[in-house]
Coordinates of C-alpha atoms in Angstrom, one line a residue:
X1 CA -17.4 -87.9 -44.9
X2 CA -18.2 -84.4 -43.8
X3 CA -15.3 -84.5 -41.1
X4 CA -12.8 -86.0 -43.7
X5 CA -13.5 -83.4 -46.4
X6 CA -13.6 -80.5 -43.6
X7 CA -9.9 -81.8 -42.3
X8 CA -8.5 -81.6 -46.1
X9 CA -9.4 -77.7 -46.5
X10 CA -7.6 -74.6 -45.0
X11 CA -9.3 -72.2 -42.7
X12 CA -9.2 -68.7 -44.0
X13 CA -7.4 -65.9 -41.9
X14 CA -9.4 -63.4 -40.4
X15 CA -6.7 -60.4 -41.6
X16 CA -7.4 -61.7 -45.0
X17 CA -11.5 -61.3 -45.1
X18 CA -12.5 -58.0 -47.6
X19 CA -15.6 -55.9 -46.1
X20 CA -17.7 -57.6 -48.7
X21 CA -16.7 -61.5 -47.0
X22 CA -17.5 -59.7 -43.7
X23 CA -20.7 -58.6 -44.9
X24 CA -21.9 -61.6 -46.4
X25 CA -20.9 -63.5 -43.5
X26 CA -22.6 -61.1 -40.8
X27 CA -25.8 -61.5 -43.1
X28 CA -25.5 -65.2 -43.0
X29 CA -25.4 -65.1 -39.2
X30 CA -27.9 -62.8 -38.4
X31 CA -30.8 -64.0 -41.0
X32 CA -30.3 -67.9 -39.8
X33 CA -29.9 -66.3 -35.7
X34 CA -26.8 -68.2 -35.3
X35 CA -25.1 -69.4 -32.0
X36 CA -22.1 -70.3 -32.7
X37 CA -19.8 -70.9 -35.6
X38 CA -19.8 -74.4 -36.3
X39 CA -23.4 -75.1 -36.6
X40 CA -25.6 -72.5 -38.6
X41 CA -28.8 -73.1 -40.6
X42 CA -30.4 -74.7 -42.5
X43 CA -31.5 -72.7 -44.7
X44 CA -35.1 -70.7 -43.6
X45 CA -37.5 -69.6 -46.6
X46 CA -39.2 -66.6 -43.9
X47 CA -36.0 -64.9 -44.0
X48 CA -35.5 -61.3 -43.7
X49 CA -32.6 -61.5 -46.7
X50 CA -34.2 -63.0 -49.9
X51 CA -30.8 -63.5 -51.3
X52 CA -29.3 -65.4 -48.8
X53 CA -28.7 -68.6 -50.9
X54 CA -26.9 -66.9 -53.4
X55 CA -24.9 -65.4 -50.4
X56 CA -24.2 -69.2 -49.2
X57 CA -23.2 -70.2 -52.6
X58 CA -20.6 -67.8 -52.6
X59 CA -19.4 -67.7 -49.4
X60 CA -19.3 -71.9 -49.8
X61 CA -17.6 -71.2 -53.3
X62 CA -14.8 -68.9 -51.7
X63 CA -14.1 -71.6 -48.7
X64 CA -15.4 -69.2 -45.9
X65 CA -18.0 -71.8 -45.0
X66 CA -18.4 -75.6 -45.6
X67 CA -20.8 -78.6 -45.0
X68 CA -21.2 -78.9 -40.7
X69 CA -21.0 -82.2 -39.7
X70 CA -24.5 -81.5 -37.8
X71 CA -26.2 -81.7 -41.1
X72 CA -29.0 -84.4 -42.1
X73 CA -28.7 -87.2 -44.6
X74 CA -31.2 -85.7 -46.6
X75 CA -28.9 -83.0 -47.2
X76 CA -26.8 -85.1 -49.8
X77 CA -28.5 -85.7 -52.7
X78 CA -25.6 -87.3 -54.0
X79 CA -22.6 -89.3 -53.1
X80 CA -20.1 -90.9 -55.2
X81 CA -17.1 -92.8 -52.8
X82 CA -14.5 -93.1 -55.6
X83 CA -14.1 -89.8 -57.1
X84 CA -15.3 -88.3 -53.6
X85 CA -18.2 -86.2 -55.7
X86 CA -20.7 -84.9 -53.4
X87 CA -23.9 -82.7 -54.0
X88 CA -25.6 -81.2 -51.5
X89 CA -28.6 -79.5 -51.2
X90 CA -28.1 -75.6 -50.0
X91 CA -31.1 -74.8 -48.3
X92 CA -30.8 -78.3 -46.1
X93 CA -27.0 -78.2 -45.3
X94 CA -26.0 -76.7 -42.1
X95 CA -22.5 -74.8 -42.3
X96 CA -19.4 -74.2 -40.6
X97 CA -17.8 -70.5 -40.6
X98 CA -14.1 -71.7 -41.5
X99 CA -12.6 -68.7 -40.6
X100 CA -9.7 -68.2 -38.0
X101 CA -7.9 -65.7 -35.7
X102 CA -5.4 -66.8 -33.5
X103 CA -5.7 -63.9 -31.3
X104 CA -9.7 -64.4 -30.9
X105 CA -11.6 -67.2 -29.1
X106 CA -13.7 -69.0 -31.0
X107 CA -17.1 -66.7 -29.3
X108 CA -14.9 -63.2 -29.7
X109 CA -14.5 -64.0 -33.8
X110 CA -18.4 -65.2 -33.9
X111 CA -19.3 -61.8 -31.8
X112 CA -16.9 -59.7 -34.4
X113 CA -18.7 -61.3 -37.0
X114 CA -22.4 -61.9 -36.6
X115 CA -22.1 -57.9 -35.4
X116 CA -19.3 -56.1 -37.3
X117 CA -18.8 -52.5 -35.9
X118 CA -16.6 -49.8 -37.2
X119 CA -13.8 -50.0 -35.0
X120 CA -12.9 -52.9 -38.1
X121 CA -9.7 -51.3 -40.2
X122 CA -11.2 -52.0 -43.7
X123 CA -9.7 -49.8 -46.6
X124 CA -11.5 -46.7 -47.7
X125 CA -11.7 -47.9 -51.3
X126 CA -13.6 -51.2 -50.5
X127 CA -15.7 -49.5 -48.3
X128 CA -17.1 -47.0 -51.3
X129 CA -17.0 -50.1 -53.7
X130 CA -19.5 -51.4 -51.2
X131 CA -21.1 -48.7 -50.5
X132 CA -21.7 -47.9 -54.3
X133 CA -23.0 -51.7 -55.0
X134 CA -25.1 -51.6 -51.8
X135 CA -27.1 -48.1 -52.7
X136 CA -27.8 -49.4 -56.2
X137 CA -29.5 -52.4 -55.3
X138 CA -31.2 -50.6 -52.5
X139 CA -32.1 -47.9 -54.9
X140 CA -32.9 -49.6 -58.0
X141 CA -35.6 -52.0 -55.5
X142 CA -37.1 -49.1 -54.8
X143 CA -37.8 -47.9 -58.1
X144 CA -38.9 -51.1 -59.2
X145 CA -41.5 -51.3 -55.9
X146 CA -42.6 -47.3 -56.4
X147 CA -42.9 -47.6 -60.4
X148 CA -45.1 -51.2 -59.7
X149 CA -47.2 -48.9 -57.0
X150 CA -48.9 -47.1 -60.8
X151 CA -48.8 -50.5 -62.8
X152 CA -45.7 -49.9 -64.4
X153 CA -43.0 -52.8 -64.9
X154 CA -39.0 -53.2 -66.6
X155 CA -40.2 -55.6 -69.2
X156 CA -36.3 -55.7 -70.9
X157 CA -32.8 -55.5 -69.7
X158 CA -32.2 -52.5 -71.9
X159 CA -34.6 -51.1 -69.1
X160 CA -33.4 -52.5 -66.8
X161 CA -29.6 -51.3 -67.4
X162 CA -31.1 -47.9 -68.4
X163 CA -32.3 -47.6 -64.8
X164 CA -29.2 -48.9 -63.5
X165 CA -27.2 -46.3 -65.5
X166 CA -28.7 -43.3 -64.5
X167 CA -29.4 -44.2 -60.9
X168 CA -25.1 -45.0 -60.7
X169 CA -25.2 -41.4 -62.3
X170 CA -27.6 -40.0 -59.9
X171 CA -25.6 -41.5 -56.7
X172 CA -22.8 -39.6 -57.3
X173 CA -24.1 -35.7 -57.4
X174 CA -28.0 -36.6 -55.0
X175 CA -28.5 -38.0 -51.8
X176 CA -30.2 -41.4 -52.3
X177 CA -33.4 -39.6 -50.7
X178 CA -33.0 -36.9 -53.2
X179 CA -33.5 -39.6 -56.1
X180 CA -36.7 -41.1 -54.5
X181 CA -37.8 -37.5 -54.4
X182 CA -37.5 -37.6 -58.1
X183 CA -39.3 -41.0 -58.4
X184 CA -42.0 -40.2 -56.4
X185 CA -42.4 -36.7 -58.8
X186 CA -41.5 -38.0 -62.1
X187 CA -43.6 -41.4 -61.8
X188 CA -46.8 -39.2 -61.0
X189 CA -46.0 -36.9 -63.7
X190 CA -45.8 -40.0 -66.4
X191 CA -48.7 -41.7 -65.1
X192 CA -51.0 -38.4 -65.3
X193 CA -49.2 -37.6 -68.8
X194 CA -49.8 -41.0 -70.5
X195 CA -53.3 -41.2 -68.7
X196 CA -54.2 -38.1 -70.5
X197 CA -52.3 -38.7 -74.0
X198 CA -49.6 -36.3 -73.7
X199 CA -46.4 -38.3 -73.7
X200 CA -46.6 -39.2 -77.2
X201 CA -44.4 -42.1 -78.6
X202 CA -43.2 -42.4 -74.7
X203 CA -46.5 -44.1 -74.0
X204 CA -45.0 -47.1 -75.2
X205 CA -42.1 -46.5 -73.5
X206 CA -42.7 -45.7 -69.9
X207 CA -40.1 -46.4 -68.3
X208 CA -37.6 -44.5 -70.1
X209 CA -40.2 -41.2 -69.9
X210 CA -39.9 -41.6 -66.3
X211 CA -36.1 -41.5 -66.3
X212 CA -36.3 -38.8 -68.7
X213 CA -38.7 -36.3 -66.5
X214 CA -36.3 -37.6 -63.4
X215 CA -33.8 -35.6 -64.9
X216 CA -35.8 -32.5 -66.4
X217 CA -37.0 -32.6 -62.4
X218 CA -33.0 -33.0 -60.9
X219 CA -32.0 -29.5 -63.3
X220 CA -35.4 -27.9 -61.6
X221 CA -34.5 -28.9 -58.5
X222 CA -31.2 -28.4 -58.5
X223 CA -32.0 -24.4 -59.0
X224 CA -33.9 -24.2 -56.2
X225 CA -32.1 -26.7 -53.6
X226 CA -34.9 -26.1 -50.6
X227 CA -37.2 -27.7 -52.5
X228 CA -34.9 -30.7 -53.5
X229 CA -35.1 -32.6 -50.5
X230 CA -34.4 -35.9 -49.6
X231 CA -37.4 -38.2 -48.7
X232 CA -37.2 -40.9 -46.0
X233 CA -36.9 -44.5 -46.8
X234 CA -39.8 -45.6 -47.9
X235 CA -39.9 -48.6 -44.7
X236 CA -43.9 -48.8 -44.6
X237 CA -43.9 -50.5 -47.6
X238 CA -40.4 -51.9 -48.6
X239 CA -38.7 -53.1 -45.5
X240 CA -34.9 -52.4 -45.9
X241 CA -32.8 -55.5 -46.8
X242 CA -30.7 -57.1 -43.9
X243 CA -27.4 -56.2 -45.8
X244 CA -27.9 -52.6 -45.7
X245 CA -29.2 -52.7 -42.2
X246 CA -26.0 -54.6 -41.3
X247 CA -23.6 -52.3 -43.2
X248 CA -24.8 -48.7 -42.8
X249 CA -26.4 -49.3 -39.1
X250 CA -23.5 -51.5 -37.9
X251 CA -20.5 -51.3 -39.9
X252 CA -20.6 -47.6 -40.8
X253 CA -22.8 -46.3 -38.4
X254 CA -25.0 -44.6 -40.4
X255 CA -28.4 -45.2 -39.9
X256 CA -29.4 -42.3 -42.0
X257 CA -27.6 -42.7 -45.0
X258 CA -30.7 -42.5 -47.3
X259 CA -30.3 -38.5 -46.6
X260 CA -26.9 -38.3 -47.1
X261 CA -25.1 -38.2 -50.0
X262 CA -22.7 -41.4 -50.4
X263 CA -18.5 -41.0 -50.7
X264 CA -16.7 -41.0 -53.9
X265 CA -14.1 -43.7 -54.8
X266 CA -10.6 -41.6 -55.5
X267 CA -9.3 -42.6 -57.9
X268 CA -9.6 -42.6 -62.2
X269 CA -13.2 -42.9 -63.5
X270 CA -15.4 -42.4 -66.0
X271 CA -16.5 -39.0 -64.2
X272 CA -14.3 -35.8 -65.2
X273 CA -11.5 -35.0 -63.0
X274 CA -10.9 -32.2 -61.2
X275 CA -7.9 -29.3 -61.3
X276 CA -7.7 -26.0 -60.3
X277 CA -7.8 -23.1 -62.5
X278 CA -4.0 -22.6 -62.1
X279 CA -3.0 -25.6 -63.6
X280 CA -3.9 -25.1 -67.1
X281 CA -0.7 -27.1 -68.3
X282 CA -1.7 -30.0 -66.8
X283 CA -5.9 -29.8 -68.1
X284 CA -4.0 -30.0 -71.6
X285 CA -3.0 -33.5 -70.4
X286 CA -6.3 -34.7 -69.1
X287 CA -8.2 -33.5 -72.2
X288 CA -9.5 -36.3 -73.8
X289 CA -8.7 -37.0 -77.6
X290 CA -10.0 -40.6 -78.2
X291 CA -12.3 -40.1 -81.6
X292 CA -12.6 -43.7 -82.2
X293 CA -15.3 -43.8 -79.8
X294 CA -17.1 -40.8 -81.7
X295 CA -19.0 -43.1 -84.6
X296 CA -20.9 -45.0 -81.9
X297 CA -22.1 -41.7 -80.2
X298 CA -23.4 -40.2 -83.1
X299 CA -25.3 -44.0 -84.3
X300 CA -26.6 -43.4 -81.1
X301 CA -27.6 -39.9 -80.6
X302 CA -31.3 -38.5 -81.1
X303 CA -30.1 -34.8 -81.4
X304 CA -28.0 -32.3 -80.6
X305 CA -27.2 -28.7 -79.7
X306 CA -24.3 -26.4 -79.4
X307 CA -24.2 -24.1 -76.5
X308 CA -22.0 -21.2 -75.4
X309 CA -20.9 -24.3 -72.8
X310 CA -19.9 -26.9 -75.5
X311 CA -21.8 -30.0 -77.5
X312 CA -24.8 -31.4 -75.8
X313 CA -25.5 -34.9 -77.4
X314 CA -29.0 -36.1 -76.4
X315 CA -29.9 -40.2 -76.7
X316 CA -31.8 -42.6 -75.0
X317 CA -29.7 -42.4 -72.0
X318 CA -30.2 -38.7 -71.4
X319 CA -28.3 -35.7 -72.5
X320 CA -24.2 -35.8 -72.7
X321 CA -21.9 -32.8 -72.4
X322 CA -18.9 -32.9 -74.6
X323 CA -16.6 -29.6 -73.7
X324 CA -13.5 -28.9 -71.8
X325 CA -13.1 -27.5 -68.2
X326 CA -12.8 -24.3 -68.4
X327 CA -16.0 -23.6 -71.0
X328 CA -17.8 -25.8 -68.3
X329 CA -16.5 -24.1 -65.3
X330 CA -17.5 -21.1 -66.3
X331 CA -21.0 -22.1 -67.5
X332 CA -21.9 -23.7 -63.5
X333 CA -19.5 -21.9 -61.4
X334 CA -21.2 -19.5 -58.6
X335 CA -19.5 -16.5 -57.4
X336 CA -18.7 -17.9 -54.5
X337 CA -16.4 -20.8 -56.1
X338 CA -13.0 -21.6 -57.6
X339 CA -12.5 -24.3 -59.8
X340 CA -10.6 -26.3 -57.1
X341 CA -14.5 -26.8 -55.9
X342 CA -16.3 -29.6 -56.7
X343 CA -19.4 -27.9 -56.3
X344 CA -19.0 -26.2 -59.8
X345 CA -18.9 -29.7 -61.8
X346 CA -21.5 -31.4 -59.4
X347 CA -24.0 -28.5 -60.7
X348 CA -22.7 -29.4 -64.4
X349 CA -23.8 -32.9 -63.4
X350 CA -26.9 -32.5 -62.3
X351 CA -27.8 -31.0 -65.3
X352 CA -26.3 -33.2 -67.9
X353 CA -24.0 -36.5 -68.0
X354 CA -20.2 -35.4 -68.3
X355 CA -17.7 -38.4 -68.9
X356 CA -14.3 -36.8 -69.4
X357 CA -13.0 -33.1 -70.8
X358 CA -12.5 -33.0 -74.5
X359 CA -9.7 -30.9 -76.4
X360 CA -10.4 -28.7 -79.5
X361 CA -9.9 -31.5 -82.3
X362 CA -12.2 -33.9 -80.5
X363 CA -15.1 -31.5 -79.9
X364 CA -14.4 -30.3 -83.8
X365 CA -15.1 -33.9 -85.2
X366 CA -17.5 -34.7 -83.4
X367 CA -20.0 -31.6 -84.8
X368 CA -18.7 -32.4 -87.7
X369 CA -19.8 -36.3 -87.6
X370 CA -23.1 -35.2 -86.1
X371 CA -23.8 -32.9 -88.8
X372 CA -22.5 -35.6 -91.6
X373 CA -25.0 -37.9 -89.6
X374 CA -27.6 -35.5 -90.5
X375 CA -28.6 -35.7 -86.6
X376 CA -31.3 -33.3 -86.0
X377 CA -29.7 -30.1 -84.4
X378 CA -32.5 -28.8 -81.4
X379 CA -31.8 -25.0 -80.2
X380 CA -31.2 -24.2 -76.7
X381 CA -34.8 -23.3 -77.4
X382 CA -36.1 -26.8 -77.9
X383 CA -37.0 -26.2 -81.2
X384 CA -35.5 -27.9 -84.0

C-alpha cells in the first residue's frame, strides 16, 4: 500500500527546496537523530523541538516527506481499498525524505540536509524572511517565559498580537539582547509599580504597562547607548529551540545572534524609506497622502501632541509619528550624519513608531480630525 502510493508521487528537486523546506527538514532530522533518508522516526514526545508535528504535517503536506514503508500497522488508523483513503497517525508513522539530486548520493543529500551550512546559495530575501519569523518566535517565548517568572500571563490575543507588534517593531532598530534588556527592566518596574498601587488603571492591564515602560526604557536607553546593552540568551532557564540552533549556528553561522542586531529585508515596507537630502524631488513622491486610513487612527487614538517634529498620535499600541523627512531628520540627526544615514531614522524609531512620510494635506487633516474627535491634546510636557 505504502510502496504503491510512494511510486505514484514525484520526488522534489533539491534546486527547488526554499531555506524554510531546508530548515524544517534539518529540524526533522536532527530531533528524530536520523540515519538515513528513507527511514526516520516515529515520532518521540522527549524531543528537543516541541513543534515538530506541526513541522511533519507540513513538510508531509508539501510532498517533501511521505509514509516509509518501515512503518507499523498501528500507524493506519484507517484504510479504505476503493477510494484509496488512508489516515495515518503522525506521531507513529515513520517517513521517507522524498527529495532528490542527481548530482548527490543518496548519504551526500542526507549529510547536506540533516546539517545545512552556509556554503548553501539561498537568496538574501528568504534568508531575512526567515530570519525575521525565527527571532519573533524566539523572542516573543522569551517574553512569555520572563513575564510568567513574576506571575504575569497573555490572557487574550489582542495581547498577544500587541506583543507581537512591538517586538516586530523592536527587531528592526535593537539587538534581540537589547529587547530582553528592556524585559528584564520594564517587567521589574510593573511588578514593583502595581505591587505598590502606582500603575493605576494599568493594574488591570499588565501586560500592555509592561510594553508601554519597554518603550519609555528604549527612548532612555537609547540616549545613553553604554547602558543599553544587550543581555545573553537567557539558556539557564529557556533552552533555545532546535530551529534557531540549526539556523543561526549552522546555516548562518552565527552563534551570537542574540547580540546582534538582525538584517533588513530591501525592499517596500511599512517602515519609512530612506533618501538623501539631495533628492527632494523625489521625497515629494514618497510622501504619503492616503487619508482614508485617517478615521480609524483617530477612533483609535488616546491622545495627541504636536511637536516642532510633527503629530505624535499616542494609542494602545504606543506612540505614532505622523511628519515628513525632513522635519524628522532634523529633529534626530547628529552632527556627525547626513540624511543618506540610516542612523538618523533608527534614533526616530526608537523613540516613536514611524510608518511612512506624510505630505502637508495629510498631516493638515489629520489635526484637524483629531481635534474634531475631541481627542485629548497632552503637551510635550505630559500635561494635558
Amino acid at each position: 500500500m505504502v510502496r504503491d502510493n510512494n511510486a505514484s508521487r514525484v520526488n522534489i528537486g533539491y534546486a527547488t527546496l526554499s531555506v524554510k523546506d531546508i530548515l524544517n527538514l534539518s529540524c526533522l532530522l536532527q530531533a528524530l537523530s536520523a540515519k538515513s533518508l528513507a527511514e526516520i522516526g516515529p515520532y518521540d514526545e522527549e524531543t528537543d523541538d516541541p513543534d515538530l508535528l506541526d513541522r511533519i504535517e507540513e513538510l508531509f503536506h508539501a510532498g517533501l516527506i511521505q509514509l516509509s514503508e518501515k512503518s507499523s500497522v498501528d500507524t493506519f488508523s484507517d484504510f479504505k481499498s476503493g477510494d484509496r483513503s488512508v489516515q495515518f497517525r503522525l506521531d507513529l508513522a515513520k517517513w521517507h525524505v522524498w527529495v532528490t539530486d542527481d548530482r548527490l548520493s543518496e548519504q551526500q543529500l542526507f549529510d547536506l540536509l540533516k546539517n545545512p551550512h552556509p556554503g548553501l546559495e539561498f537568496h538574501p530575501d528568504e534568508v531575512v524572511g526567515q530570519y525575521q519569523e525565527l527571532a519573533l518566535t524566539v523572542m516573543a517565548d522569551v517574553f512569555e517565559n520572563y513575564i510568567y517568572e513574576y506571575h504575569f500571563r497573555i490572557k487574550t490575543k489582542k495581547e498577544a498580537d500587541l506583543v507581537n507588534e512591538s517586538l516586530n517593531r523592536w527587531l528592526v532598530t535593537y539587538t534581540p539582547g537589547q529587547i530582553y534588556n528592556l524585559m528584564w527592566r520594564s517587567t521589574r518596574q510593573a511588578y514593583a509599580d502595581i505591587g505598590a498601587n502606582k500603575a493605576g488603571n494599568y493594574r488591570y492591564h499588565p501586560i500592555n504597562f509592561i510594553i508601554k515602560i519597554m518603550d519609555q526604557k528604549a527612548a532612555q536607553l537609547a540616549r545613553n547607548p553604554k547602558e543599553f546593552e544587550s543581555y545573553s540568551y537567557p539558556s539557564n532557564v529557556l533552552p533555545e529551540p532546535l530551529k534557531a540552533q540549526i539556523f543561526f549556528g549552522e546555516m548562518l553561522i552565527q552563534p551570537d545572534w542574540f547580540l546582534n542586531r538582525g538584517p533588513q529585508l530591501n525592499v517596500e515596507s511599512n517602515l519609512a524609506s530612506l533618501v538623501s537630502d539631495n533628492q527632494l524631488s523625489e521625497m515629494v513622491d514618497l510622501e504619503w497622502n492616503d487619508q482614508t486610513e485617517i478615521p480609524k487612527i483617530v477612533e483609535k487614538a488616546e491622545y495627541y501632541d504636536v511637536t516642532d517634529f510633527g503629530i505624535v498620535v499616542g494609542d494602545m499600541m504606543g506612540e505614532t509619528l505622523y511628519s515628513n523627512q525632513i522635519a524628522i531628520y532634523g529633529a534626530f540627526k547628529s552632527d556627525d550624519l547626513n540624511a543618506e544615514d540610516a542612523t538618523w531614522l533608527e534614533h526616530a524609531e526608537s523613540v516613536f513608531m514611524i510608518k511612512h512620510f506624510y505630505d502637508l494635506a495629510y498631516l493638515m487633516t489629520l489635526l484637524s480630525k483629531l481635534k474634531q474627535a475631541n481627542v485629548v491634546q497632552r503637551k510635550s510636557d505630559g500635561t494635558d
